[in-house]
mmCIF file of C-alpha atoms in Angstrom:
data_model
loop_
_atom_site.group_PDB
_atom_site.id
_atom_site.type_symbol
_atom_site.label_atom_id
_atom_site.label_comp_id
_atom_site.label_asym_id
_atom_site.label_seq_id
_atom_site.Cartn_x
_atom_site.Cartn_y
_atom_site.Cartn_z
ATOM 1 C CA MET A 41 18.882 -17.202 214.734
ATOM 2 C CA ILE A 42 18.618 -16.480 218.457
ATOM 3 C CA THR A 43 20.082 -18.922 220.985
ATOM 4 C CA LEU A 44 19.178 -19.177 224.656
ATOM 5 C CA ALA A 45 21.402 -20.300 227.531
ATOM 6 C CA SER A 46 20.726 -20.066 231.246
ATOM 7 C CA ASP A 47 21.089 -21.683 234.648
ATOM 8 C CA PHE A 48 17.395 -21.916 235.391
ATOM 9 C CA PRO A 49 14.988 -24.783 234.698
ATOM 10 C CA SER A 50 11.539 -25.024 233.184
ATOM 11 C CA PRO A 51 9.238 -23.099 232.953
ATOM 12 C CA TYR A 52 11.404 -19.950 233.023
ATOM 13 C CA PRO A 53 13.046 -20.441 229.589
ATOM 14 C CA ALA A 54 9.572 -20.776 228.086
ATOM 15 C CA ALA A 55 8.749 -17.243 229.201
ATOM 16 C CA MET A 56 11.890 -15.976 227.446
ATOM 17 C CA ARG A 57 10.951 -17.833 224.281
ATOM 18 C CA GLY A 58 7.460 -16.339 224.456
ATOM 19 C CA VAL A 59 8.829 -12.804 224.711
ATOM 20 C CA ILE A 60 11.133 -13.368 221.743
ATOM 21 C CA CYS A 61 8.362 -14.920 219.636
ATOM 22 C CA SER A 62 6.108 -11.948 220.367
ATOM 23 C CA ARG A 63 8.755 -9.546 219.001
ATOM 24 C CA SER A 64 10.580 -11.527 216.320
ATOM 25 C CA ASP A 65 10.172 -14.313 213.780
ATOM 26 C CA ALA A 66 13.737 -15.495 214.435
ATOM 27 C CA ARG A 67 14.498 -19.178 214.779
ATOM 28 C CA ILE A 68 15.230 -19.997 218.431
ATOM 29 C CA GLU A 69 17.707 -22.655 219.533
ATOM 30 C CA ASP A 70 18.466 -23.705 223.107
ATOM 31 C CA ILE A 71 22.109 -24.085 224.120
ATOM 32 C CA ALA A 72 21.528 -25.297 227.690
ATOM 33 C CA HIS A 73 19.400 -24.404 230.687
ATOM 34 C CA ASP A 74 21.226 -26.570 233.195
ATOM 35 C CA PHE A 75 24.482 -24.681 233.679
ATOM 36 C CA PRO A 76 25.605 -24.946 237.314
ATOM 37 C CA ARG A 77 23.421 -22.558 239.268
ATOM 38 C CA GLN A 78 24.911 -19.044 239.582
ATOM 39 C CA ASP A 79 28.304 -20.318 238.405
ATOM 40 C CA VAL A 80 29.431 -17.613 235.997
ATOM 41 C CA ARG A 81 32.815 -19.184 235.309
ATOM 42 C CA ALA A 82 31.375 -22.592 234.405
ATOM 43 C CA ALA A 83 28.872 -21.013 232.037
ATOM 44 C CA ALA A 84 31.636 -18.922 230.469
ATOM 45 C CA PHE A 85 33.716 -22.056 229.918
ATOM 46 C CA TRP A 86 30.930 -23.991 228.210
ATOM 47 C CA LEU A 87 29.832 -21.044 226.082
ATOM 48 C CA ARG A 88 33.398 -20.719 224.827
ATOM 49 C CA GLU A 89 33.338 -24.391 223.878
ATOM 50 C CA VAL A 90 29.909 -24.380 222.187
ATOM 51 C CA LEU A 91 29.028 -21.054 220.548
ATOM 52 C CA PRO A 92 31.890 -21.028 217.997
ATOM 53 C CA TYR A 93 30.225 -24.028 216.329
ATOM 54 C CA PHE A 94 27.123 -21.962 215.528
ATOM 55 C CA PRO A 95 26.653 -19.894 212.395
ATOM 56 C CA PRO A 96 26.286 -16.121 212.947
ATOM 57 C CA ALA A 97 23.603 -15.646 215.593
ATOM 58 C CA THR A 98 22.349 -13.545 218.473
ATOM 59 C CA HIS A 99 23.019 -15.360 221.742
ATOM 60 C CA CYS A 100 20.980 -14.584 224.857
ATOM 61 C CA VAL A 101 22.850 -15.715 227.977
ATOM 62 C CA VAL A 102 21.338 -15.459 231.453
ATOM 63 C CA VAL A 103 23.536 -16.664 234.305
ATOM 64 C CA ASP A 104 22.932 -13.724 236.550
ATOM 65 C CA PRO A 105 23.539 -13.950 240.301
ATOM 66 C CA GLY A 106 23.478 -10.125 240.373
ATOM 67 C CA VAL A 107 19.945 -9.801 238.989
ATOM 68 C CA GLY A 108 18.114 -6.828 240.458
ATOM 69 C CA THR A 109 21.292 -5.005 241.478
ATOM 70 C CA ASP A 110 23.054 -2.164 239.686
ATOM 71 C CA ARG A 111 25.031 -4.503 237.420
ATOM 72 C CA SER A 112 24.711 -3.557 233.762
ATOM 73 C CA ALA A 113 23.171 -5.466 230.877
ATOM 74 C CA LEU A 114 25.376 -5.760 227.803
ATOM 75 C CA VAL A 115 25.438 -6.566 224.134
ATOM 76 C CA VAL A 116 28.836 -7.860 223.023
ATOM 77 C CA GLU A 117 29.588 -7.873 219.294
ATOM 78 C CA ALA A 118 32.198 -10.480 218.426
ATOM 79 C CA GLY A 119 32.858 -11.440 214.845
ATOM 80 C CA ASP A 120 29.485 -12.104 213.222
ATOM 81 C CA HIS A 121 27.805 -12.795 216.556
ATOM 82 C CA GLU A 122 26.084 -10.752 219.251
ATOM 83 C CA ILE A 123 25.921 -11.895 222.867
ATOM 84 C CA ILE A 124 23.325 -10.377 225.193
ATOM 85 C CA ALA A 125 24.323 -11.035 228.800
ATOM 86 C CA PRO A 126 24.699 -9.530 232.261
ATOM 87 C CA ASP A 127 27.886 -7.608 232.957
ATOM 88 C CA ASN A 128 29.561 -10.284 235.080
ATOM 89 C CA GLY A 129 32.137 -11.607 232.618
ATOM 90 C CA VAL A 130 30.104 -14.566 231.361
ATOM 91 C CA ALA A 131 30.262 -13.385 227.734
ATOM 92 C CA VAL A 132 33.927 -12.380 227.653
ATOM 93 C CA PRO A 133 35.818 -15.669 227.041
ATOM 94 C CA VAL A 134 33.565 -16.682 224.172
ATOM 95 C CA ALA A 135 33.688 -13.146 222.752
ATOM 96 C CA ARG A 136 37.468 -13.396 222.617
ATOM 97 C CA GLU A 137 37.157 -16.754 220.889
ATOM 98 C CA LEU A 138 34.595 -15.539 218.347
ATOM 99 C CA ALA A 139 36.477 -12.335 217.619
ATOM 100 C CA GLY A 140 39.892 -13.969 217.501
ATOM 101 C CA GLY A 141 41.268 -11.186 219.669
ATOM 102 C CA ASP A 142 42.187 -10.397 223.243
ATOM 103 C CA GLY A 143 40.400 -7.210 224.116
ATOM 104 C CA ALA A 144 37.442 -4.914 223.616
ATOM 105 C CA GLU A 145 37.399 -2.619 220.638
ATOM 106 C CA THR A 146 36.302 0.745 221.994
ATOM 107 C CA ASP A 147 38.336 3.095 219.819
ATOM 108 C CA GLY A 148 38.533 1.294 216.473
ATOM 109 C CA SER A 149 42.206 0.459 216.966
ATOM 110 C CA ASP A 150 41.946 -3.322 217.101
ATOM 111 C CA SER A 151 40.102 -5.008 214.255
ATOM 112 C CA GLU A 152 40.414 -8.412 215.939
ATOM 113 C CA ALA A 153 38.695 -7.352 219.165
ATOM 114 C CA PHE A 154 35.060 -7.119 220.217
ATOM 115 C CA ASP A 155 32.692 -4.230 220.885
ATOM 116 C CA VAL A 156 30.686 -3.841 224.085
ATOM 117 C CA TRP A 157 27.413 -1.946 224.377
ATOM 118 C CA GLU A 158 25.387 -1.220 227.493
ATOM 119 C CA ILE A 159 21.629 -1.744 227.315
ATOM 120 C CA GLU A 160 19.306 0.835 228.812
ATOM 121 C CA TYR A 161 16.550 -1.544 229.804
ATOM 122 C CA ASP A 162 13.815 0.678 231.207
ATOM 123 C CA ASP A 163 12.182 0.711 227.760
ATOM 124 C CA GLY A 164 8.990 2.145 229.182
ATOM 125 C CA GLU A 165 8.137 -1.158 230.839
ATOM 126 C CA THR A 166 8.400 -2.557 234.339
ATOM 127 C CA ALA A 167 11.186 -5.095 234.755
ATOM 128 C CA SER A 168 11.018 -7.670 237.506
ATOM 129 C CA ASN A 169 13.889 -7.493 239.982
ATOM 130 C CA THR A 170 14.263 -11.274 239.823
ATOM 131 C CA PHE A 171 13.722 -12.223 236.153
ATOM 132 C CA HIS A 172 15.706 -10.023 233.797
ATOM 133 C CA GLY A 173 15.966 -13.002 231.460
ATOM 134 C CA ARG A 174 12.330 -12.417 230.523
ATOM 135 C CA ASP A 175 12.102 -8.656 230.997
ATOM 136 C CA VAL A 176 15.510 -7.376 229.834
ATOM 137 C CA PHE A 177 17.636 -9.893 227.949
ATOM 138 C CA ALA A 178 14.972 -11.661 225.868
ATOM 139 C CA PRO A 179 13.471 -8.454 224.442
ATOM 140 C CA ALA A 180 16.958 -7.058 223.844
ATOM 141 C CA ALA A 181 17.947 -10.221 221.980
ATOM 142 C CA ALA A 182 14.882 -9.974 219.734
ATOM 143 C CA ASP A 183 15.487 -6.288 218.999
ATOM 144 C CA VAL A 184 19.225 -6.666 218.390
ATOM 145 C CA HIS A 185 18.578 -9.582 216.049
ATOM 146 C CA ASP A 186 15.838 -7.888 214.054
ATOM 147 C CA GLU A 187 17.516 -4.476 213.852
ATOM 148 C CA GLY A 188 20.873 -5.873 212.766
ATOM 149 C CA GLY A 189 22.912 -5.022 215.855
ATOM 150 C CA PRO A 190 23.028 -2.749 218.896
ATOM 151 C CA ALA A 191 24.122 0.322 216.916
ATOM 152 C CA ALA A 192 20.596 0.542 215.493
ATOM 153 C CA LEU A 193 18.994 0.734 218.959
ATOM 154 C CA ASP A 194 18.736 4.048 220.789
ATOM 155 C CA ARG A 195 18.867 2.219 224.120
ATOM 156 C CA CYS A 196 22.326 0.710 223.446
ATOM 157 C CA MET A 197 25.412 2.781 224.200
ATOM 158 C CA ARG A 198 28.975 1.727 223.545
ATOM 159 C CA THR A 199 31.052 1.275 226.699
ATOM 160 C CA ASP A 200 34.597 0.403 227.706
ATOM 161 C CA ASP A 201 33.639 -0.245 231.330
ATOM 162 C CA TRP A 202 32.792 -3.929 231.723
ATOM 163 C CA VAL A 203 33.651 -6.878 233.943
ATOM 164 C CA ASP A 204 36.427 -9.086 232.580
ATOM 165 C CA LEU A 205 36.720 -12.821 233.151
ATOM 166 C CA THR A 206 39.736 -14.979 232.407
ATOM 167 C CA PHE A 207 40.501 -18.554 233.333
ATOM 168 C CA PRO A 208 43.456 -19.205 235.639
ATOM 169 C CA GLU A 209 46.697 -20.354 234.052
ATOM 170 C CA PRO A 210 48.463 -23.465 235.390
ATOM 171 C CA ASP A 211 51.870 -23.208 236.991
ATOM 172 C CA MET A 212 54.348 -25.318 235.063
ATOM 173 C CA VAL A 213 56.732 -27.118 237.395
ATOM 174 C CA ALA A 214 59.571 -29.570 236.812
ATOM 175 C CA LYS A 215 58.091 -32.460 234.797
ATOM 176 C CA GLY A 216 54.536 -31.390 235.493
ATOM 177 C CA ALA A 217 52.023 -28.692 236.216
ATOM 178 C CA ARG A 218 49.991 -27.452 239.146
ATOM 179 C CA GLY A 219 46.537 -26.520 237.970
ATOM 180 C CA GLU A 220 42.953 -26.073 239.020
ATOM 181 C CA VAL A 221 39.661 -27.814 238.333
ATOM 182 C CA LEU A 222 37.671 -25.494 236.069
ATOM 183 C CA VAL A 223 34.459 -27.493 235.720
ATOM 184 C CA VAL A 224 33.003 -30.948 236.229
ATOM 185 C CA ASP A 225 30.768 -32.084 233.382
ATOM 186 C CA GLY A 226 27.583 -34.117 233.619
ATOM 187 C CA PHE A 227 29.494 -37.386 233.376
ATOM 188 C CA GLY A 228 31.672 -36.440 236.340
ATOM 189 C CA ASN A 229 34.756 -35.784 234.218
ATOM 190 C CA VAL A 230 37.100 -33.420 236.046
ATOM 191 C CA ILE A 231 38.249 -30.770 233.578
ATOM 192 C CA THR A 232 41.409 -28.937 234.569
ATOM 193 C CA ASN A 233 43.077 -25.816 233.199
ATOM 194 C CA ILE A 234 46.185 -27.815 232.225
ATOM 195 C CA PRO A 235 46.686 -27.985 228.443
ATOM 196 C CA GLY A 236 46.571 -31.492 227.056
ATOM 197 C CA GLY A 237 49.533 -31.048 224.737
ATOM 198 C CA SER A 238 51.909 -31.106 227.671
ATOM 199 C CA VAL A 239 51.100 -34.712 228.636
ATOM 200 C CA GLU A 240 49.988 -36.472 225.465
ATOM 201 C CA ASP A 241 53.240 -38.432 225.137
ATOM 202 C CA SER A 242 53.066 -39.788 228.678
ATOM 203 C CA GLU A 243 52.114 -43.367 229.537
ATOM 204 C CA GLY A 244 51.159 -42.421 233.050
ATOM 205 C CA VAL A 245 50.563 -39.270 235.065
ATOM 206 C CA ARG A 246 50.951 -38.799 238.784
ATOM 207 C CA VAL A 247 47.795 -37.111 240.038
ATOM 208 C CA ASN A 248 48.442 -35.646 243.472
ATOM 209 C CA ASP A 249 51.188 -38.268 243.967
ATOM 210 C CA GLU A 250 49.185 -41.248 242.641
ATOM 211 C CA LEU A 251 50.155 -42.807 239.295
ATOM 212 C CA ILE A 252 47.213 -42.971 236.868
ATOM 213 C CA PRO A 253 47.345 -44.328 233.269
ATOM 214 C CA PHE A 254 47.177 -41.721 230.521
ATOM 215 C CA ARG A 255 44.880 -42.885 227.708
ATOM 216 C CA ASP A 256 43.357 -41.315 224.601
ATOM 217 C CA ALA A 257 39.821 -42.691 225.131
ATOM 218 C CA TYR A 258 37.648 -43.623 228.094
ATOM 219 C CA ALA A 259 36.848 -47.132 226.831
ATOM 220 C CA VAL A 260 40.519 -48.122 226.664
ATOM 221 C CA ARG A 261 40.182 -48.708 230.397
ATOM 222 C CA ASP A 262 37.858 -51.268 231.938
ATOM 223 C CA PRO A 263 34.575 -49.975 233.390
ATOM 224 C CA GLY A 264 35.197 -48.374 236.751
ATOM 225 C CA GLU A 265 38.918 -47.784 236.137
ATOM 226 C CA ARG A 266 40.435 -44.326 236.353
ATOM 227 C CA LEU A 267 42.375 -42.566 233.636
ATOM 228 C CA VAL A 268 43.889 -39.246 232.622
ATOM 229 C CA THR A 269 42.941 -38.055 229.147
ATOM 230 C CA VAL A 270 42.537 -34.944 227.007
ATOM 231 C CA GLY A 271 38.979 -33.823 226.387
ATOM 232 C CA SER A 272 37.492 -32.294 223.257
ATOM 233 C CA HIS A 273 38.232 -28.867 224.749
ATOM 234 C CA GLY A 274 41.967 -29.596 224.717
ATOM 235 C CA ASN A 275 42.456 -29.662 228.494
ATOM 236 C CA VAL A 276 43.496 -32.527 230.751
ATOM 237 C CA GLU A 277 40.585 -34.487 232.210
ATOM 238 C CA LEU A 278 40.537 -36.888 235.134
ATOM 239 C CA ALA A 279 37.935 -39.507 234.403
ATOM 240 C CA VAL A 280 36.545 -42.961 235.074
ATOM 241 C CA ASN A 281 35.296 -45.214 232.308
ATOM 242 C CA ARG A 282 31.550 -45.443 232.908
ATOM 243 C CA GLY A 283 31.938 -43.744 236.262
ATOM 244 C CA ARG A 284 32.466 -40.354 237.859
ATOM 245 C CA GLY A 285 35.929 -38.891 237.988
ATOM 246 C CA ASP A 286 35.014 -36.250 240.554
ATOM 247 C CA GLU A 287 34.085 -38.953 243.044
ATOM 248 C CA ALA A 288 36.985 -41.288 242.235
ATOM 249 C CA PHE A 289 39.603 -38.527 242.483
ATOM 250 C CA ASP A 290 37.777 -36.660 245.279
ATOM 251 C CA LEU A 291 38.044 -33.376 243.375
ATOM 252 C CA GLY A 292 35.630 -30.542 242.740
ATOM 253 C CA VAL A 293 35.497 -27.164 241.035
ATOM 254 C CA GLY A 294 38.233 -24.843 242.254
ATOM 255 C CA ASP A 295 40.374 -27.599 243.767
ATOM 256 C CA SER A 296 44.105 -27.589 243.118
ATOM 257 C CA VAL A 297 45.616 -30.542 241.314
ATOM 258 C CA LEU A 298 49.260 -31.457 240.767
ATOM 259 C CA LEU A 299 50.092 -33.509 237.678
ATOM 260 C CA GLU A 300 53.576 -34.957 237.152
ATOM 261 C CA TRP A 301 54.810 -36.967 234.175
#
Protein backbone atom coordinates (compact mmCIF):
# COMPACT_ATOMS: atom_id res chain seq x y z
CA MET A 1 0.00 0.00 0.00
CA ILE A 2 1.13 3.54 -0.81
CA THR A 3 -0.59 6.51 0.83
CA LEU A 4 -0.55 10.10 -0.39
CA ALA A 5 -0.77 13.28 1.68
CA SER A 6 -0.21 16.85 0.57
CA ASP A 7 -1.25 20.47 0.88
CA PHE A 8 -2.17 20.95 -2.74
CA PRO A 9 -5.56 20.51 -4.43
CA SER A 10 -6.74 18.78 -7.57
CA PRO A 11 -5.41 18.08 -10.17
CA TYR A 12 -1.88 17.85 -8.71
CA PRO A 13 -2.45 14.67 -6.64
CA ALA A 14 -3.73 12.96 -9.79
CA ALA A 15 -0.34 13.46 -11.43
CA MET A 16 1.34 11.79 -8.44
CA ARG A 17 -1.08 8.88 -8.63
CA GLY A 18 -0.37 8.55 -12.35
CA VAL A 19 3.38 8.37 -11.76
CA ILE A 20 2.95 5.71 -9.08
CA CYS A 21 0.57 3.65 -11.23
CA SER A 22 3.05 3.75 -14.11
CA ARG A 23 5.77 2.25 -11.88
CA SER A 24 3.90 0.05 -9.40
CA ASP A 25 0.78 -2.06 -8.96
CA ALA A 26 0.50 -0.96 -5.32
CA ARG A 27 -2.86 0.00 -3.87
CA ILE A 28 -3.01 3.78 -3.39
CA GLU A 29 -4.90 5.46 -0.56
CA ASP A 30 -5.28 9.20 0.00
CA ILE A 31 -4.73 10.54 3.51
CA ALA A 32 -5.56 14.20 2.81
CA HIS A 33 -4.76 16.85 0.23
CA ASP A 34 -6.13 19.79 2.17
CA PHE A 35 -3.54 20.24 4.90
CA PRO A 36 -3.07 23.95 5.65
CA ARG A 37 -0.98 25.34 2.83
CA GLN A 38 2.78 25.24 3.53
CA ASP A 39 2.13 24.54 7.22
CA VAL A 40 4.68 21.85 8.03
CA ARG A 41 3.80 21.67 11.71
CA ALA A 42 0.07 21.18 11.11
CA ALA A 43 0.75 18.41 8.61
CA ALA A 44 3.16 16.77 11.04
CA PHE A 45 0.51 16.87 13.76
CA TRP A 46 -2.19 15.26 11.63
CA LEU A 47 0.14 12.63 10.20
CA ARG A 48 1.07 11.62 13.74
CA GLU A 49 -2.62 11.24 14.53
CA VAL A 50 -3.58 9.30 11.37
CA LEU A 51 -0.76 7.11 10.02
CA PRO A 52 -0.45 4.82 13.08
CA TYR A 53 -3.94 3.50 12.25
CA PHE A 54 -2.71 2.15 8.90
CA PRO A 55 -1.23 -1.28 8.36
CA PRO A 56 2.42 -1.34 7.18
CA ALA A 57 2.64 0.98 4.18
CA THR A 58 4.78 3.41 2.22
CA HIS A 59 3.60 6.95 2.89
CA CYS A 60 4.31 9.74 0.40
CA VAL A 61 4.03 13.14 2.11
CA VAL A 62 4.41 16.40 0.21
CA VAL A 63 4.09 19.57 2.28
CA ASP A 64 7.10 21.29 0.85
CA PRO A 65 7.51 25.07 1.08
CA GLY A 66 11.20 24.56 0.24
CA VAL A 67 10.57 22.86 -3.12
CA GLY A 68 13.24 23.72 -5.66
CA THR A 69 15.83 24.70 -3.05
CA ASP A 70 18.72 22.64 -1.72
CA ARG A 71 16.59 20.92 0.93
CA SER A 72 16.96 17.15 0.82
CA ALA A 73 14.40 14.47 0.03
CA LEU A 74 14.19 11.66 2.57
CA VAL A 75 12.94 8.17 3.19
CA VAL A 76 12.28 7.54 6.88
CA GLU A 77 11.94 3.93 8.02
CA ALA A 78 9.87 3.67 11.19
CA GLY A 79 8.62 0.34 12.42
CA ASP A 80 7.03 -1.42 9.45
CA HIS A 81 6.44 1.83 7.59
CA GLU A 82 8.39 4.04 5.20
CA ILE A 83 7.73 7.77 4.88
CA ILE A 84 8.94 9.62 1.79
CA ALA A 85 8.99 13.36 2.51
CA PRO A 86 10.98 16.57 2.19
CA ASP A 87 13.62 17.22 4.82
CA ASN A 88 11.67 19.84 6.76
CA GLY A 89 10.63 17.82 9.81
CA VAL A 90 7.16 16.87 8.57
CA ALA A 91 7.86 13.13 8.88
CA VAL A 92 9.62 13.19 12.25
CA PRO A 93 6.77 13.23 14.82
CA VAL A 94 4.92 10.38 13.15
CA ALA A 95 8.18 8.46 12.71
CA ARG A 96 8.74 8.66 16.45
CA GLU A 97 5.20 7.44 17.02
CA LEU A 98 5.49 4.55 14.56
CA ALA A 99 8.90 3.50 15.82
CA GLY A 100 8.04 3.90 19.48
CA GLY A 101 11.32 5.72 20.02
CA ASP A 102 12.75 9.19 20.36
CA GLY A 103 15.56 9.43 17.88
CA ALA A 104 17.07 8.36 14.59
CA GLU A 105 18.90 5.07 14.41
CA THR A 106 22.09 5.81 12.51
CA ASP A 107 24.52 3.48 14.25
CA GLY A 108 22.38 0.47 15.17
CA SER A 109 22.43 1.37 18.86
CA ASP A 110 18.74 2.05 19.36
CA SER A 111 16.33 -0.64 18.22
CA GLU A 112 13.33 1.56 19.03
CA ALA A 113 14.40 4.44 16.79
CA PHE A 114 13.98 5.15 13.09
CA ASP A 115 16.35 5.19 10.13
CA VAL A 116 16.71 8.13 7.75
CA TRP A 117 17.87 7.87 4.15
CA GLU A 118 18.54 10.67 1.69
CA ILE A 119 17.20 10.28 -1.84
CA GLU A 120 19.39 11.18 -4.79
CA TYR A 121 16.62 12.30 -7.10
CA ASP A 122 18.36 13.13 -10.36
CA ASP A 123 17.58 9.60 -11.58
CA GLY A 124 18.47 10.53 -15.14
CA GLU A 125 15.30 12.60 -15.47
CA THR A 126 14.46 16.28 -15.32
CA ALA A 127 12.67 17.29 -12.13
CA SER A 128 10.50 20.38 -12.07
CA ASN A 129 11.62 23.02 -9.59
CA THR A 130 8.02 23.46 -8.44
CA PHE A 131 6.50 19.95 -8.37
CA HIS A 132 8.75 17.45 -6.63
CA GLY A 133 5.62 15.62 -5.52
CA ARG A 134 5.28 14.32 -9.07
CA ASP A 135 8.93 14.20 -10.11
CA VAL A 136 10.75 13.13 -6.93
CA PHE A 137 8.53 11.82 -4.14
CA ALA A 138 5.97 9.82 -6.15
CA PRO A 139 8.56 7.82 -8.10
CA ALA A 140 10.59 7.29 -4.93
CA ALA A 141 7.50 6.01 -3.12
CA ALA A 142 6.78 3.52 -5.91
CA ASP A 143 10.38 2.28 -5.99
CA VAL A 144 10.75 2.04 -2.21
CA HIS A 145 7.48 0.12 -1.99
CA ASP A 146 8.26 -2.32 -4.78
CA GLU A 147 11.90 -2.90 -3.82
CA GLY A 148 11.13 -3.50 -0.15
CA GLY A 149 12.80 -0.42 1.32
CA PRO A 150 15.43 2.24 0.64
CA ALA A 151 18.37 -0.09 1.30
CA ALA A 152 17.64 -1.80 -2.02
CA LEU A 153 17.93 1.46 -4.00
CA ASP A 154 21.32 2.74 -5.12
CA ARG A 155 20.01 6.31 -4.99
CA CYS A 156 19.22 6.15 -1.24
CA MET A 157 21.99 6.82 1.26
CA ARG A 158 21.65 6.62 5.01
CA THR A 159 22.08 9.96 6.78
CA ASP A 160 22.14 11.36 10.30
CA ASP A 161 21.78 14.95 9.10
CA TRP A 162 18.08 15.83 8.98
CA VAL A 163 15.71 18.53 10.18
CA ASP A 164 13.99 17.74 13.47
CA LEU A 165 10.52 18.89 14.46
CA THR A 166 8.99 18.72 17.91
CA PHE A 167 5.82 20.24 19.28
CA PRO A 168 6.13 22.84 22.04
CA GLU A 169 5.51 21.71 25.60
CA PRO A 170 3.06 23.63 27.80
CA ASP A 171 4.26 25.44 30.89
CA MET A 172 2.50 24.06 33.94
CA VAL A 173 1.58 26.82 36.37
CA ALA A 174 -0.25 26.84 39.70
CA LYS A 175 -3.63 25.17 39.06
CA GLY A 176 -3.27 25.41 35.31
CA ALA A 177 -1.11 25.52 32.24
CA ARG A 178 0.03 28.06 29.69
CA GLY A 179 0.03 26.49 26.27
CA GLU A 180 -0.18 27.17 22.57
CA VAL A 181 -2.67 26.50 19.80
CA LEU A 182 -1.15 23.76 17.64
CA VAL A 183 -3.83 23.46 14.96
CA VAL A 184 -7.42 24.37 14.19
CA ASP A 185 -9.38 21.56 12.56
CA GLY A 186 -12.00 21.85 9.84
CA PHE A 187 -14.78 22.26 12.39
CA GLY A 188 -13.01 25.21 14.00
CA ASN A 189 -11.98 23.26 17.10
CA VAL A 190 -8.95 24.89 18.70
CA ILE A 191 -6.46 22.15 19.55
CA THR A 192 -3.87 23.10 22.14
CA ASN A 193 -0.67 21.41 23.28
CA ILE A 194 -2.06 20.99 26.81
CA PRO A 195 -2.61 17.33 27.75
CA GLY A 196 -6.21 16.49 28.50
CA GLY A 197 -5.44 14.37 31.55
CA SER A 198 -4.60 17.46 33.55
CA VAL A 199 -8.13 18.89 33.39
CA GLU A 200 -10.49 15.94 33.01
CA ASP A 201 -11.73 16.17 36.61
CA SER A 202 -12.61 19.85 36.33
CA GLU A 203 -16.17 21.16 36.04
CA GLY A 204 -15.00 24.41 34.53
CA VAL A 205 -11.81 25.87 33.09
CA ARG A 206 -10.79 29.49 32.97
CA VAL A 207 -9.68 30.23 29.42
CA ASN A 208 -7.67 33.44 29.38
CA ASP A 209 -9.54 34.54 32.53
CA GLU A 210 -13.03 33.53 31.33
CA LEU A 211 -14.77 30.54 32.95
CA ILE A 212 -15.89 27.94 30.39
CA PRO A 213 -17.64 24.61 31.19
CA PHE A 214 -15.52 21.50 30.79
CA ARG A 215 -17.51 18.72 29.10
CA ASP A 216 -16.73 15.30 27.64
CA ALA A 217 -18.76 15.75 24.42
CA TYR A 218 -19.74 18.64 22.17
CA ALA A 219 -23.47 17.86 22.24
CA VAL A 220 -23.66 18.14 26.04
CA ARG A 221 -23.81 21.88 25.42
CA ASP A 222 -26.59 23.60 23.51
CA PRO A 223 -25.86 24.58 19.89
CA GLY A 224 -23.73 27.70 19.81
CA GLU A 225 -22.44 27.30 23.38
CA ARG A 226 -18.73 27.11 24.13
CA LEU A 227 -16.97 24.31 25.95
CA VAL A 228 -13.56 22.93 26.86
CA THR A 229 -13.07 19.25 26.08
CA VAL A 230 -10.43 16.64 25.28
CA GLY A 231 -10.19 15.58 21.66
CA SER A 232 -9.45 12.15 20.25
CA HIS A 233 -5.78 13.16 20.11
CA GLY A 234 -5.68 13.53 23.89
CA ASN A 235 -5.14 17.30 23.97
CA VAL A 236 -7.39 20.04 25.32
CA GLU A 237 -9.73 21.55 22.72
CA LEU A 238 -11.68 24.79 22.85
CA ALA A 239 -14.87 24.26 20.93
CA VAL A 240 -18.42 25.33 20.20
CA ASN A 241 -21.24 22.85 19.75
CA ARG A 242 -22.19 23.18 16.08
CA GLY A 243 -20.02 26.26 15.75
CA ARG A 244 -16.42 27.36 15.40
CA GLY A 245 -14.24 27.54 18.46
CA ASP A 246 -11.54 29.59 16.75
CA GLU A 247 -14.03 32.38 16.12
CA ALA A 248 -15.77 32.17 19.51
CA PHE A 249 -12.50 32.20 21.47
CA ASP A 250 -10.72 34.53 19.01
CA LEU A 251 -7.74 32.18 18.81
CA GLY A 252 -5.60 30.93 15.95
CA VAL A 253 -2.59 28.73 15.32
CA GLY A 254 0.41 29.80 17.38
CA ASP A 255 -1.59 31.88 19.86
CA SER A 256 -0.86 31.53 23.56
CA VAL A 257 -3.62 30.32 25.82
CA LEU A 258 -3.79 30.20 29.61
CA LEU A 259 -6.00 27.54 31.18
CA GLU A 260 -6.72 27.51 34.92
CA TRP A 261 -8.78 24.98 36.85
